[in-house]
CSV table of C-alpha atoms in Angstrom, one decimal:
chain,number,residue,atom,x,y,z
A,1,MET,CA,-55.5,-29.1,-14.3
A,2,LEU,CA,-54.7,-29.3,-18.0
A,3,THR,CA,-52.1,-26.6,-18.0
A,4,HIS,CA,-49.4,-28.9,-16.7
A,5,ARG,CA,-46.3,-28.7,-18.8
A,6,ILE,CA,-45.8,-31.8,-20.9
A,7,ALA,CA,-42.5,-32.5,-19.1
A,8,THR,CA,-42.9,-33.4,-15.4
A,9,GLY,CA,-39.3,-34.7,-15.3
A,10,LYS,CA,-36.0,-34.1,-16.9
A,11,LYS,CA,-35.7,-34.0,-20.7
A,12,SER,CA,-32.7,-33.9,-23.0
A,13,ASN,CA,-33.2,-32.5,-26.5
A,14,GLY,CA,-36.9,-33.0,-26.1
A,15,LEU,CA,-36.7,-36.6,-25.1
A,16,TYR,CA,-37.7,-37.9,-21.8
A,17,THR,CA,-35.0,-40.1,-20.1
A,18,CYS,CA,-36.5,-43.0,-18.3
A,19,SER,CA,-33.9,-42.9,-15.5
A,20,ALA,CA,-35.1,-39.4,-14.6
A,21,LEU,CA,-38.6,-40.6,-13.7
A,22,GLU,CA,-39.6,-39.9,-10.1
A,23,SER,CA,-41.4,-42.4,-8.0
A,24,ASN,CA,-45.0,-41.3,-7.2
A,25,SER,CA,-44.4,-42.2,-3.5
A,26,ALA,CA,-41.2,-40.3,-2.9
A,27,ASP,CA,-39.7,-41.0,0.5
A,28,LYS,CA,-38.1,-38.5,2.9
A,29,LEU,CA,-34.5,-39.5,2.2
A,30,ARG,CA,-35.0,-38.9,-1.6
A,31,VAL,CA,-36.4,-35.4,-0.8
A,32,LEU,CA,-33.3,-34.5,1.3
A,33,LEU,CA,-30.9,-35.8,-1.4
A,34,GLN,CA,-32.8,-34.0,-4.1
A,35,PHE,CA,-32.6,-30.8,-2.1
A,36,TYR,CA,-28.9,-31.2,-1.8
A,37,SER,CA,-28.3,-32.0,-5.4
A,38,THR,CA,-30.5,-29.2,-6.6
A,39,ILE,CA,-28.4,-26.6,-4.8
A,40,THR,CA,-25.0,-28.1,-5.4
A,41,MET,CA,-25.7,-28.2,-9.2
A,42,ALA,CA,-26.1,-24.4,-9.0
A,43,GLU,CA,-22.3,-24.0,-8.8
A,44,GLU,CA,-21.6,-20.6,-7.2
A,45,GLN,CA,-25.1,-19.2,-7.7
A,46,THR,CA,-27.1,-18.3,-4.6
A,47,ILE,CA,-30.6,-19.8,-4.4
A,48,SER,CA,-33.4,-18.7,-2.1
A,49,LEU,CA,-34.5,-21.5,0.2
A,50,VAL,CA,-38.1,-20.6,-0.5
A,51,ASP,CA,-37.5,-20.9,-4.3
A,52,VAL,CA,-36.0,-24.4,-3.9
A,53,LEU,CA,-38.8,-25.7,-1.7
A,54,GLU,CA,-41.5,-24.2,-4.0
A,55,GLU,CA,-39.8,-25.7,-7.1
A,56,ASP,CA,-39.5,-29.1,-5.4
A,57,GLU,CA,-43.2,-29.0,-4.3
A,58,GLU,CA,-44.3,-28.0,-7.8
A,59,LEU,CA,-42.4,-30.8,-9.5
A,60,GLU,CA,-43.7,-33.3,-6.9
A,61,GLU,CA,-47.3,-32.2,-7.5
A,62,GLU,CA,-46.9,-32.4,-11.3
A,63,ALA,CA,-45.3,-35.8,-11.2
A,64,SER,CA,-48.0,-37.1,-8.7
A,65,ALA,CA,-50.8,-35.7,-10.9
A,66,VAL,CA,-49.6,-37.7,-13.9
A,67,LEU,CA,-48.3,-40.9,-12.2
A,68,ALA,CA,-50.3,-41.5,-9.0
A,69,GLY,CA,-53.4,-42.6,-10.9
A,70,SER,CA,-51.4,-45.3,-12.9
A,71,ASP,CA,-49.8,-48.5,-11.7
A,72,SER,CA,-46.0,-48.3,-11.7
A,73,ASP,CA,-45.5,-52.0,-11.0
A,74,HIS,CA,-47.8,-54.0,-13.3
A,75,CYS,CA,-48.4,-53.7,-17.1
A,76,SER,CA,-51.8,-52.2,-17.7
A,77,TYR,CA,-52.5,-54.5,-20.7
A,78,PRO,CA,-54.7,-57.1,-18.9
A,79,GLN,CA,-57.0,-54.2,-17.9
A,80,GLY,CA,-57.9,-53.7,-21.6
A,81,TYR,CA,-58.4,-50.2,-23.0
A,82,VAL,CA,-57.8,-48.3,-19.8
A,83,LYS,CA,-60.1,-45.3,-19.2
A,84,ARG,CA,-57.2,-43.0,-18.6
A,85,GLN,CA,-53.5,-43.6,-17.8
A,86,ALA,CA,-50.0,-42.1,-18.1
A,87,LEU,CA,-48.4,-43.1,-21.4
A,88,TYR,CA,-45.0,-42.9,-23.1
A,89,ALA,CA,-43.7,-43.4,-26.6
A,90,CYS,CA,-40.3,-45.0,-27.0
A,91,ASN,CA,-38.1,-43.2,-29.6
A,92,THR,CA,-35.5,-46.0,-29.2
A,93,CYS,CA,-37.8,-48.8,-30.1
A,94,THR,CA,-40.3,-47.1,-32.4
A,95,PRO,CA,-38.5,-44.1,-34.0
A,96,LYS,CA,-40.1,-41.7,-36.5
A,97,GLY,CA,-40.7,-43.5,-39.7
A,98,GLY,CA,-41.9,-46.7,-38.0
A,99,GLN,CA,-45.2,-47.5,-36.4
A,100,ARG,CA,-46.7,-45.3,-33.6
A,101,ALA,CA,-46.9,-47.2,-30.3
A,102,GLY,CA,-47.5,-46.3,-26.7
A,103,VAL,CA,-46.4,-48.0,-23.4
A,104,CYS,CA,-47.8,-47.8,-19.9
A,105,LEU,CA,-46.0,-46.4,-16.9
A,106,ALA,CA,-44.8,-49.8,-15.5
A,107,CYS,CA,-43.4,-50.8,-18.9
A,108,SER,CA,-41.6,-47.4,-19.2
A,109,TYR,CA,-39.8,-48.3,-16.0
A,110,THR,CA,-39.1,-52.0,-16.5
A,111,CYS,CA,-38.9,-52.6,-20.3
A,112,HIS,CA,-37.6,-49.3,-21.5
A,113,GLU,CA,-35.1,-48.4,-18.8
A,114,GLY,CA,-32.3,-46.2,-20.3
A,115,HIS,CA,-34.4,-45.6,-23.5
A,116,GLU,CA,-35.4,-42.2,-24.9
A,117,LEU,CA,-39.0,-41.7,-24.2
A,118,PHE,CA,-41.6,-39.1,-25.2
A,119,GLU,CA,-43.8,-38.3,-22.2
A,120,LEU,CA,-47.4,-38.2,-23.5
A,121,TYR,CA,-49.1,-37.1,-20.2
A,122,THR,CA,-52.3,-39.1,-20.1
A,123,LYS,CA,-54.5,-40.6,-22.9
A,124,ARG,CA,-57.9,-42.2,-22.7
A,125,ASN,CA,-59.1,-45.7,-23.8
A,126,PHE,CA,-55.6,-46.9,-24.6
A,127,ARG,CA,-54.1,-50.4,-24.3
A,128,CYS,CA,-50.4,-50.9,-23.7
A,129,ASP,CA,-48.5,-51.8,-26.9
A,130,CYS,CA,-45.2,-52.8,-25.2
A,131,GLY,CA,-43.7,-55.8,-26.9
A,132,ASN,CA,-46.3,-56.3,-29.6
A,133,ARG,CA,-45.8,-56.5,-33.3
A,134,LYS,CA,-44.8,-52.8,-33.5
A,135,PHE,CA,-41.6,-53.6,-31.5
A,136,ILE,CA,-39.2,-55.6,-33.7
A,137,GLU,CA,-36.7,-56.7,-31.1
A,138,LEU,CA,-38.2,-55.8,-27.7
A,139,HIS,CA,-40.2,-58.2,-25.6
A,140,CYS,CA,-42.4,-57.1,-22.7
A,141,LYS,CA,-40.9,-58.3,-19.4
A,142,LEU,CA,-44.1,-57.7,-17.5
A,143,HIS,CA,-46.8,-59.1,-19.8
A,144,PRO,CA,-45.3,-60.7,-22.9
A,145,ASP,CA,-48.6,-62.4,-24.0
A,146,LYS,CA,-50.1,-59.6,-26.1
A,147,ASP,CA,-52.1,-59.4,-29.3
A,148,GLU,CA,-50.1,-58.3,-32.3
A,149,VAL,CA,-51.8,-54.9,-32.4
A,150,ASN,CA,-54.4,-53.0,-30.4
A,151,THR,CA,-56.9,-52.1,-33.1
A,152,LEU,CA,-58.9,-49.6,-30.9
A,153,ASN,CA,-55.9,-47.5,-29.9
A,154,LYS,CA,-55.8,-44.0,-31.4
A,155,TYR,CA,-52.4,-42.4,-32.3
A,156,SER,CA,-51.4,-38.9,-33.1
A,157,GLN,CA,-48.2,-37.0,-33.9
A,158,ASN,CA,-47.5,-36.9,-30.1
A,159,PHE,CA,-46.2,-40.5,-30.4
A,160,PHE,CA,-43.3,-39.2,-32.5
A,161,GLY,CA,-42.7,-36.3,-30.1
A,162,LEU,CA,-44.5,-33.6,-32.1
A,163,TYR,CA,-47.1,-31.3,-30.7
A,164,CYS,CA,-49.5,-28.5,-31.6
A,165,THR,CA,-50.6,-27.2,-35.0
A,166,CYS,CA,-47.0,-26.2,-35.6
A,167,SER,CA,-45.9,-29.9,-35.3
A,168,ARG,CA,-42.8,-29.1,-33.2
A,169,PRO,CA,-41.1,-31.0,-30.4
A,170,TYR,CA,-41.4,-29.9,-26.7
A,171,PRO,CA,-39.3,-28.4,-25.5
A,172,ASP,CA,-38.3,-26.9,-28.9
A,173,PRO,CA,-34.6,-26.0,-29.1
A,174,ASP,CA,-35.4,-23.6,-32.0
A,175,ASP,CA,-38.2,-21.8,-30.1
A,176,GLN,CA,-37.0,-19.0,-27.8
A,177,VAL,CA,-40.6,-18.0,-26.8
A,178,GLU,CA,-41.6,-19.2,-23.3
A,179,ASP,CA,-45.1,-20.6,-23.8
A,180,GLU,CA,-47.2,-23.1,-21.8
A,181,MET,CA,-48.9,-25.9,-23.7
A,182,ILE,CA,-52.5,-26.9,-23.1
A,183,GLN,CA,-54.1,-30.2,-23.9
A,184,CYS,CA,-57.3,-30.4,-26.0
A,185,VAL,CA,-59.8,-32.8,-24.2
A,186,VAL,CA,-61.1,-34.1,-27.6
A,187,CYS,CA,-58.0,-34.9,-29.8
A,188,GLU,CA,-55.7,-34.8,-26.7
A,189,ASP,CA,-53.0,-33.0,-28.7
A,190,TRP,CA,-51.0,-30.3,-26.9
A,191,LEU,CA,-51.1,-26.8,-28.3
A,192,HIS,CA,-49.0,-23.7,-27.5
A,193,GLY,CA,-51.0,-21.0,-25.9
A,194,ARG,CA,-50.1,-18.6,-28.7
A,195,HIS,CA,-51.4,-21.0,-31.3
A,196,LEU,CA,-54.9,-21.4,-29.9
A,197,GLY,CA,-56.4,-18.6,-31.8
A,198,CYS,CA,-57.8,-16.9,-28.7
A,199,VAL,CA,-56.7,-15.3,-25.5
A,200,VAL,CA,-56.0,-17.8,-22.8
A,201,PRO,CA,-58.2,-16.9,-19.8
A,202,ASP,CA,-56.8,-16.5,-16.3
A,203,SER,CA,-57.1,-19.3,-13.7
A,204,VAL,CA,-57.7,-22.2,-16.1
A,205,GLU,CA,-56.4,-24.8,-13.7
A,206,LEU,CA,-59.9,-26.4,-13.3
A,207,GLN,CA,-61.0,-25.8,-16.9
A,208,GLU,CA,-60.9,-27.9,-20.0
A,209,MET,CA,-60.1,-26.8,-23.5
A,210,ILE,CA,-61.3,-27.9,-27.0
A,211,CYS,CA,-59.2,-26.7,-29.9
A,212,GLU,CA,-60.7,-24.9,-32.9
A,213,SER,CA,-60.2,-27.9,-35.2
A,214,CYS,CA,-62.2,-30.2,-32.9
A,215,MET,CA,-64.9,-27.5,-32.5
A,216,ASN,CA,-65.3,-27.2,-36.2
A,217,LYS,CA,-65.4,-30.9,-36.8
A,218,ASN,CA,-68.4,-31.0,-34.3
A,219,PRO,CA,-70.3,-27.8,-35.1
A,220,PHE,CA,-73.0,-28.5,-32.4
A,221,LEU,CA,-70.3,-27.8,-29.8
A,222,TRP,CA,-70.4,-24.1,-30.8
A,223,THR,CA,-74.0,-23.9,-29.5
A,224,TYR,CA,-72.9,-25.2,-26.1
A,225,ALA,CA,-70.0,-22.8,-26.2
A,226,VAL,CA,-72.4,-19.8,-26.2
A,227,HIS,CA,-74.0,-20.9,-23.0
A,228,LEU,CA,-71.5,-23.1,-21.1
A,229,ALA,CA,-68.0,-22.0,-22.1
A,230,VAL,CA,-65.8,-19.3,-20.7
A,231,PRO,CA,-67.4,-16.1,-22.2
A,232,GLY,CA,-66.1,-15.3,-25.7
A,233,GLU,CA,-67.4,-13.0,-28.4
A,234,VAL,CA,-71.2,-13.4,-28.3
A,235,VAL,CA,-73.6,-11.5,-30.6
A,236,GLN,CA,-77.4,-11.4,-30.5
A,237,VAL,CA,-79.0,-12.7,-33.7
A,238,LYS,CA,-82.5,-11.7,-34.6
A,239,GLU,CA,-85.0,-14.5,-35.0
A,240,GLU,CA,-86.0,-15.1,-38.6
A,241,THR,CA,-89.7,-15.5,-37.7
A,242,GLY,CA,-91.6,-12.8,-35.8
A,243,ALA,CA,-93.3,-13.2,-32.5
A,244,GLU,CA,-96.8,-13.4,-34.1
A,245,SER,CA,-95.7,-16.2,-36.4
A,246,SER,CA,-94.1,-18.0,-33.5
A,247,LYS,CA,-97.3,-17.6,-31.4
A,248,THR,CA,-99.5,-18.9,-34.2
A,249,GLU,CA,-97.3,-22.0,-34.6
A,250,GLN,CA,-97.5,-22.6,-30.9
A,251,ASP,CA,-101.3,-22.3,-31.0
A,252,ASP,CA,-101.5,-24.7,-33.9
A,253,GLU,CA,-99.5,-27.2,-31.9
A,254,VAL,CA,-101.9,-26.9,-29.0
A,255,ILE,CA,-105.0,-27.2,-31.0
A,256,LYS,CA,-103.8,-30.0,-33.3
A,257,PRO,CA,-101.8,-32.5,-31.2
A,258,THR,CA,-100.2,-35.3,-33.1
A,259,CYS,CA,-99.0,-38.8,-32.2
A,260,LYS,CA,-95.5,-37.6,-33.0
A,261,ARG,CA,-95.7,-34.9,-30.4
A,262,SER,CA,-97.0,-37.4,-27.8
A,263,ARG,CA,-94.0,-39.6,-28.4
A,264,GLU,CA,-91.7,-36.5,-28.0
A,265,GLU,CA,-93.3,-35.7,-24.7
A,266,ALA,CA,-92.6,-39.2,-23.4
A,267,GLU,CA,-88.9,-38.6,-24.0
A,268,PRO,CA,-86.7,-36.0,-22.1
A,269,SER,CA,-86.7,-32.6,-23.9
A,270,CYS,CA,-83.6,-31.9,-25.9
A,271,ARG,CA,-81.6,-29.2,-24.2
A,272,LEU,CA,-79.4,-28.6,-27.3
A,273,LYS,CA,-82.5,-27.7,-29.3
A,274,GLU,CA,-83.6,-25.3,-26.6
A,275,LEU,CA,-80.2,-23.6,-26.7
A,276,GLN,CA,-80.3,-23.4,-30.5
A,277,GLN,CA,-83.6,-21.6,-30.3
A,278,ASP,CA,-82.2,-19.0,-27.9
A,279,GLY,CA,-80.8,-17.1,-30.8
A,280,ARG,CA,-77.4,-16.1,-29.4
A,281,LYS,CA,-74.3,-16.7,-31.5
A,282,ARG,CA,-70.6,-16.6,-30.9
A,283,ALA,CA,-67.7,-16.1,-33.2
A,284,GLN,CA,-66.8,-19.6,-34.3
A,285,SER,CA,-63.0,-19.3,-34.3
A,286,GLY,CA,-60.3,-20.1,-31.8
A,287,ALA,CA,-60.1,-22.6,-29.0
A,288,VAL,CA,-62.8,-22.8,-26.4
A,289,PHE,CA,-62.3,-23.0,-22.6
A,290,TRP,CA,-64.8,-24.7,-20.4
A,291,PRO,CA,-65.3,-24.4,-16.7
A,292,SER,CA,-65.5,-27.3,-14.3
A,293,ALA,CA,-68.7,-29.4,-14.3
A,294,TRP,CA,-69.6,-28.2,-17.8
A,295,ARG,CA,-70.1,-31.8,-19.0
A,296,SER,CA,-72.9,-32.3,-16.6
A,297,LYS,CA,-74.9,-29.6,-18.4
A,298,LEU,CA,-74.7,-31.3,-21.9
A,299,CYS,CA,-78.0,-32.8,-23.2
A,300,SER,CA,-78.2,-36.6,-22.8
A,301,CYS,CA,-81.5,-37.2,-24.7
A,302,ASN,CA,-81.5,-40.2,-27.1
A,303,THR,CA,-80.8,-38.1,-30.1
A,304,CYS,CA,-77.9,-36.3,-28.5
A,305,GLN,CA,-76.4,-39.5,-27.2
A,306,LYS,CA,-76.5,-40.9,-30.7
A,307,ARG,CA,-74.9,-37.8,-32.1
A,308,LEU,CA,-72.1,-37.9,-29.6
A,309,SER,CA,-71.6,-41.6,-30.2
A,310,GLU,CA,-71.3,-41.2,-34.0
A,311,ALA,CA,-68.8,-38.4,-33.5
A,312,GLY,CA,-66.8,-40.5,-31.0
A,313,LEU,CA,-67.5,-38.0,-28.2
A,314,SER,CA,-69.6,-40.1,-25.8
A,315,PHE,CA,-66.9,-39.6,-23.2
A,316,LEU,CA,-68.0,-35.9,-22.9
A,317,LEU,CA,-71.1,-37.2,-20.9
A,318,ASP,CA,-68.7,-38.9,-18.5
A,319,GLU,CA,-67.3,-36.5,-15.8
A,320,GLY,CA,-65.1,-39.3,-14.6
A,321,ASP,CA,-63.3,-39.1,-18.0
A,322,THR,CA,-61.7,-35.7,-17.1
A,323,VAL,CA,-58.0,-35.3,-16.2
A,324,PHE,CA,-59.2,-33.6,-13.0
A,325,ALA,CA,-61.0,-36.9,-12.0
A,326,TYR,CA,-57.9,-38.9,-12.9
A,327,GLU,CA,-55.7,-36.6,-10.7
A,328,LYS,CA,-58.2,-36.9,-7.9
A,329,LYS,CA,-58.0,-40.7,-8.1
A,330,GLY,CA,-54.2,-40.4,-7.8
A,331,LYS,CA,-54.5,-38.2,-4.7
A,332,ASN,CA,-56.8,-40.7,-3.1
A,333,ASN,CA,-54.3,-43.5,-3.8
A,334,GLU,CA,-51.6,-41.4,-2.2
A,335,GLN,CA,-53.7,-40.8,0.9
A,336,LYS,CA,-54.4,-44.5,1.3
A,337,HIS,CA,-50.6,-45.0,1.5
A,338,GLU,CA,-50.1,-42.0,3.7
A,339,GLY,CA,-47.8,-43.0,6.5
A,340,HIS,CA,-46.2,-45.7,4.4
A,341,ASP,CA,-42.5,-44.9,4.3
A,342,PRO,CA,-40.5,-46.6,1.5
A,343,LEU,CA,-37.4,-46.1,3.5
A,344,MET,CA,-38.8,-48.2,6.4
A,345,SER,CA,-39.9,-50.9,3.9
A,346,ALA,CA,-36.3,-51.2,2.6
A,347,LEU,CA,-35.2,-51.8,6.2
A,348,ASP,CA,-37.2,-55.0,6.4
A,349,ASN,CA,-34.4,-56.9,4.6
A,350,LEU,CA,-31.8,-55.9,7.1
A,351,ASN,CA,-31.0,-57.4,10.5
A,352,ARG,CA,-32.0,-55.6,13.7
A,353,VAL,CA,-28.6,-54.0,14.3
A,354,GLN,CA,-28.3,-52.6,10.8
A,355,GLN,CA,-31.9,-51.3,11.0
A,356,LEU,CA,-31.1,-49.4,14.2
A,357,GLU,CA,-27.9,-48.0,12.8
A,358,ILE,CA,-29.6,-46.6,9.7
A,359,ILE,CA,-32.6,-45.2,11.6
A,360,HIS,CA,-30.3,-43.6,14.1
A,361,GLY,CA,-28.2,-41.9,11.3
A,362,TYR,CA,-31.3,-40.9,9.3
A,363,ASN,CA,-33.0,-39.3,12.2
A,364,ASP,CA,-29.9,-37.4,13.1
A,365,MET,CA,-29.4,-36.1,9.6
A,366,LYS,CA,-33.1,-35.1,9.3
A,367,THR,CA,-33.1,-33.2,12.6
A,368,GLU,CA,-29.8,-31.5,12.0
A,369,LEU,CA,-30.7,-30.5,8.4
A,370,LYS,CA,-34.0,-29.1,9.7
A,371,ASP,CA,-32.2,-27.0,12.3
A,372,PHE,CA,-29.6,-25.9,9.8
A,373,LEU,CA,-32.2,-24.6,7.3
A,374,GLN,CA,-34.3,-23.0,10.0
A,375,ARG,CA,-31.4,-20.7,10.9
A,376,PHE,CA,-31.2,-19.4,7.4
A,377,ALA,CA,-35.0,-19.0,7.2
A,378,ALA,CA,-35.1,-17.1,10.5
A,379,GLU,CA,-32.3,-14.7,9.4
A,380,GLY,CA,-33.8,-14.3,5.9
A,381,LYS,CA,-30.6,-15.5,4.3
A,382,VAL,CA,-30.1,-17.5,1.1
A,383,VAL,CA,-28.5,-20.9,1.1
A,384,THR,CA,-25.4,-21.3,-1.1
A,385,SER,CA,-23.8,-24.5,-2.5
A,386,ASP,CA,-20.9,-23.9,-0.1
A,387,ASP,CA,-23.3,-23.9,2.9
A,388,ILE,CA,-24.8,-27.2,1.9
A,389,ARG,CA,-21.4,-28.7,1.1
A,390,GLN,CA,-20.2,-27.7,4.5
A,391,PHE,CA,-23.2,-29.2,6.2
A,392,PHE,CA,-22.6,-32.6,4.6
A,393,GLU,CA,-18.9,-32.5,5.3
A,394,GLN,CA,-19.8,-32.0,9.0
A,395,GLN,CA,-22.1,-35.0,8.7
A,396,GLN,CA,-19.3,-37.1,7.3
A,397,THR,CA,-16.9,-36.0,10.1
A,398,ARG,CA,-19.5,-37.0,12.8
A,399,LYS,CA,-20.1,-40.3,11.0
A,400,ARG,CA,-16.4,-41.1,11.1
A,401,ARG,CA,-16.3,-40.3,14.8
A,402,ARG,CA,-19.1,-42.7,15.5
A,403,VAL,CA,-17.4,-45.4,13.5
A,404,ASP,CA,-14.2,-44.9,15.3
A,405,ALA,CA,-16.0,-45.1,18.6
A,406,GLY,CA,-17.5,-48.5,17.7
A,407,SER,CA,-20.7,-49.7,16.1
A,408,PHE,CA,-24.1,-48.9,17.6
A,409,TYR,CA,-25.7,-52.0,19.2
A,410,CYS,CA,-29.0,-52.6,20.8
A,411,THR,CA,-28.8,-54.0,24.3
């Protein structure tokens, strides 16, 4: 799902504010409060209940896709160069003009609270920089014992909040064109759809994209693009040698086997060579979109493995490297904790009477809010800020009545 917008939370002037980050295990009470605040912020505007719920669900899914596969409590540094994780760049600690640096999810919460952060979505094979030599004054609170630098980390313009071939921030205050950004799976930069040099195909949620620059740096990928990628402009190219010549060469190979051929037969055949001999070509321009499972069809013979390794593209043979696999891991993590309610965990520190009072009030509000919203849904009406304000005023009135009548005790 690489068409996620870069921002899954609130941004101000293109900078991600740490305090706006959502927990990847949002509890029911937060959802209710978020619903209330979303509508009251609309002033006098009317908002469709369906629109609010769909927007909340979309934001929740996008946040979970990015965050659920990463640890929000512990610095990822001890894990080394993590296969894939959510990353952030701190504009407060390492502003443009300094050294590029990236911090993990947990450090963005704990060490950079209140700082201006660039959200980088996910990056592969990265080790948390928080508190190392690149940070002059900041010391990591979660794992201070770090090497001065992480020599294998790769950095791009993204770490200064710039994206695409146009090197602009996201969102861009000077850009009035609504355009989704898509991440290249090779360089991991984000590009505007209109700057890809091709028409973005429909239904790209489960596809990957390789930008034109990365394709041209690795020309053999164009051969795969003809056969494996989302169809582009393909032309038939006539073979330079005729059929008779080809047949003669084949006959010669059968009549005169060599030791070299014997060695080749012992190794798996090279699929890339077979595709190259097919003769079809494709216009080598623009970004290329690839369908799901395309990586499993790449050649993995010794020669191709060496070629990919020298180009720094060995990860293309690993289907577990994909963002789709990362998001699936996050969903599995959430399912393991399904039924775990953070609100209930918070009650563990309270005495029995306080627990019952809070649970009683929470269940009342949940039931009443559900009934309240169902009336609007049944009548096909929209919910206004006044409606929600009135609902919570009624809640406060009932709460005062309960307090006046005495506390709730367990007998």
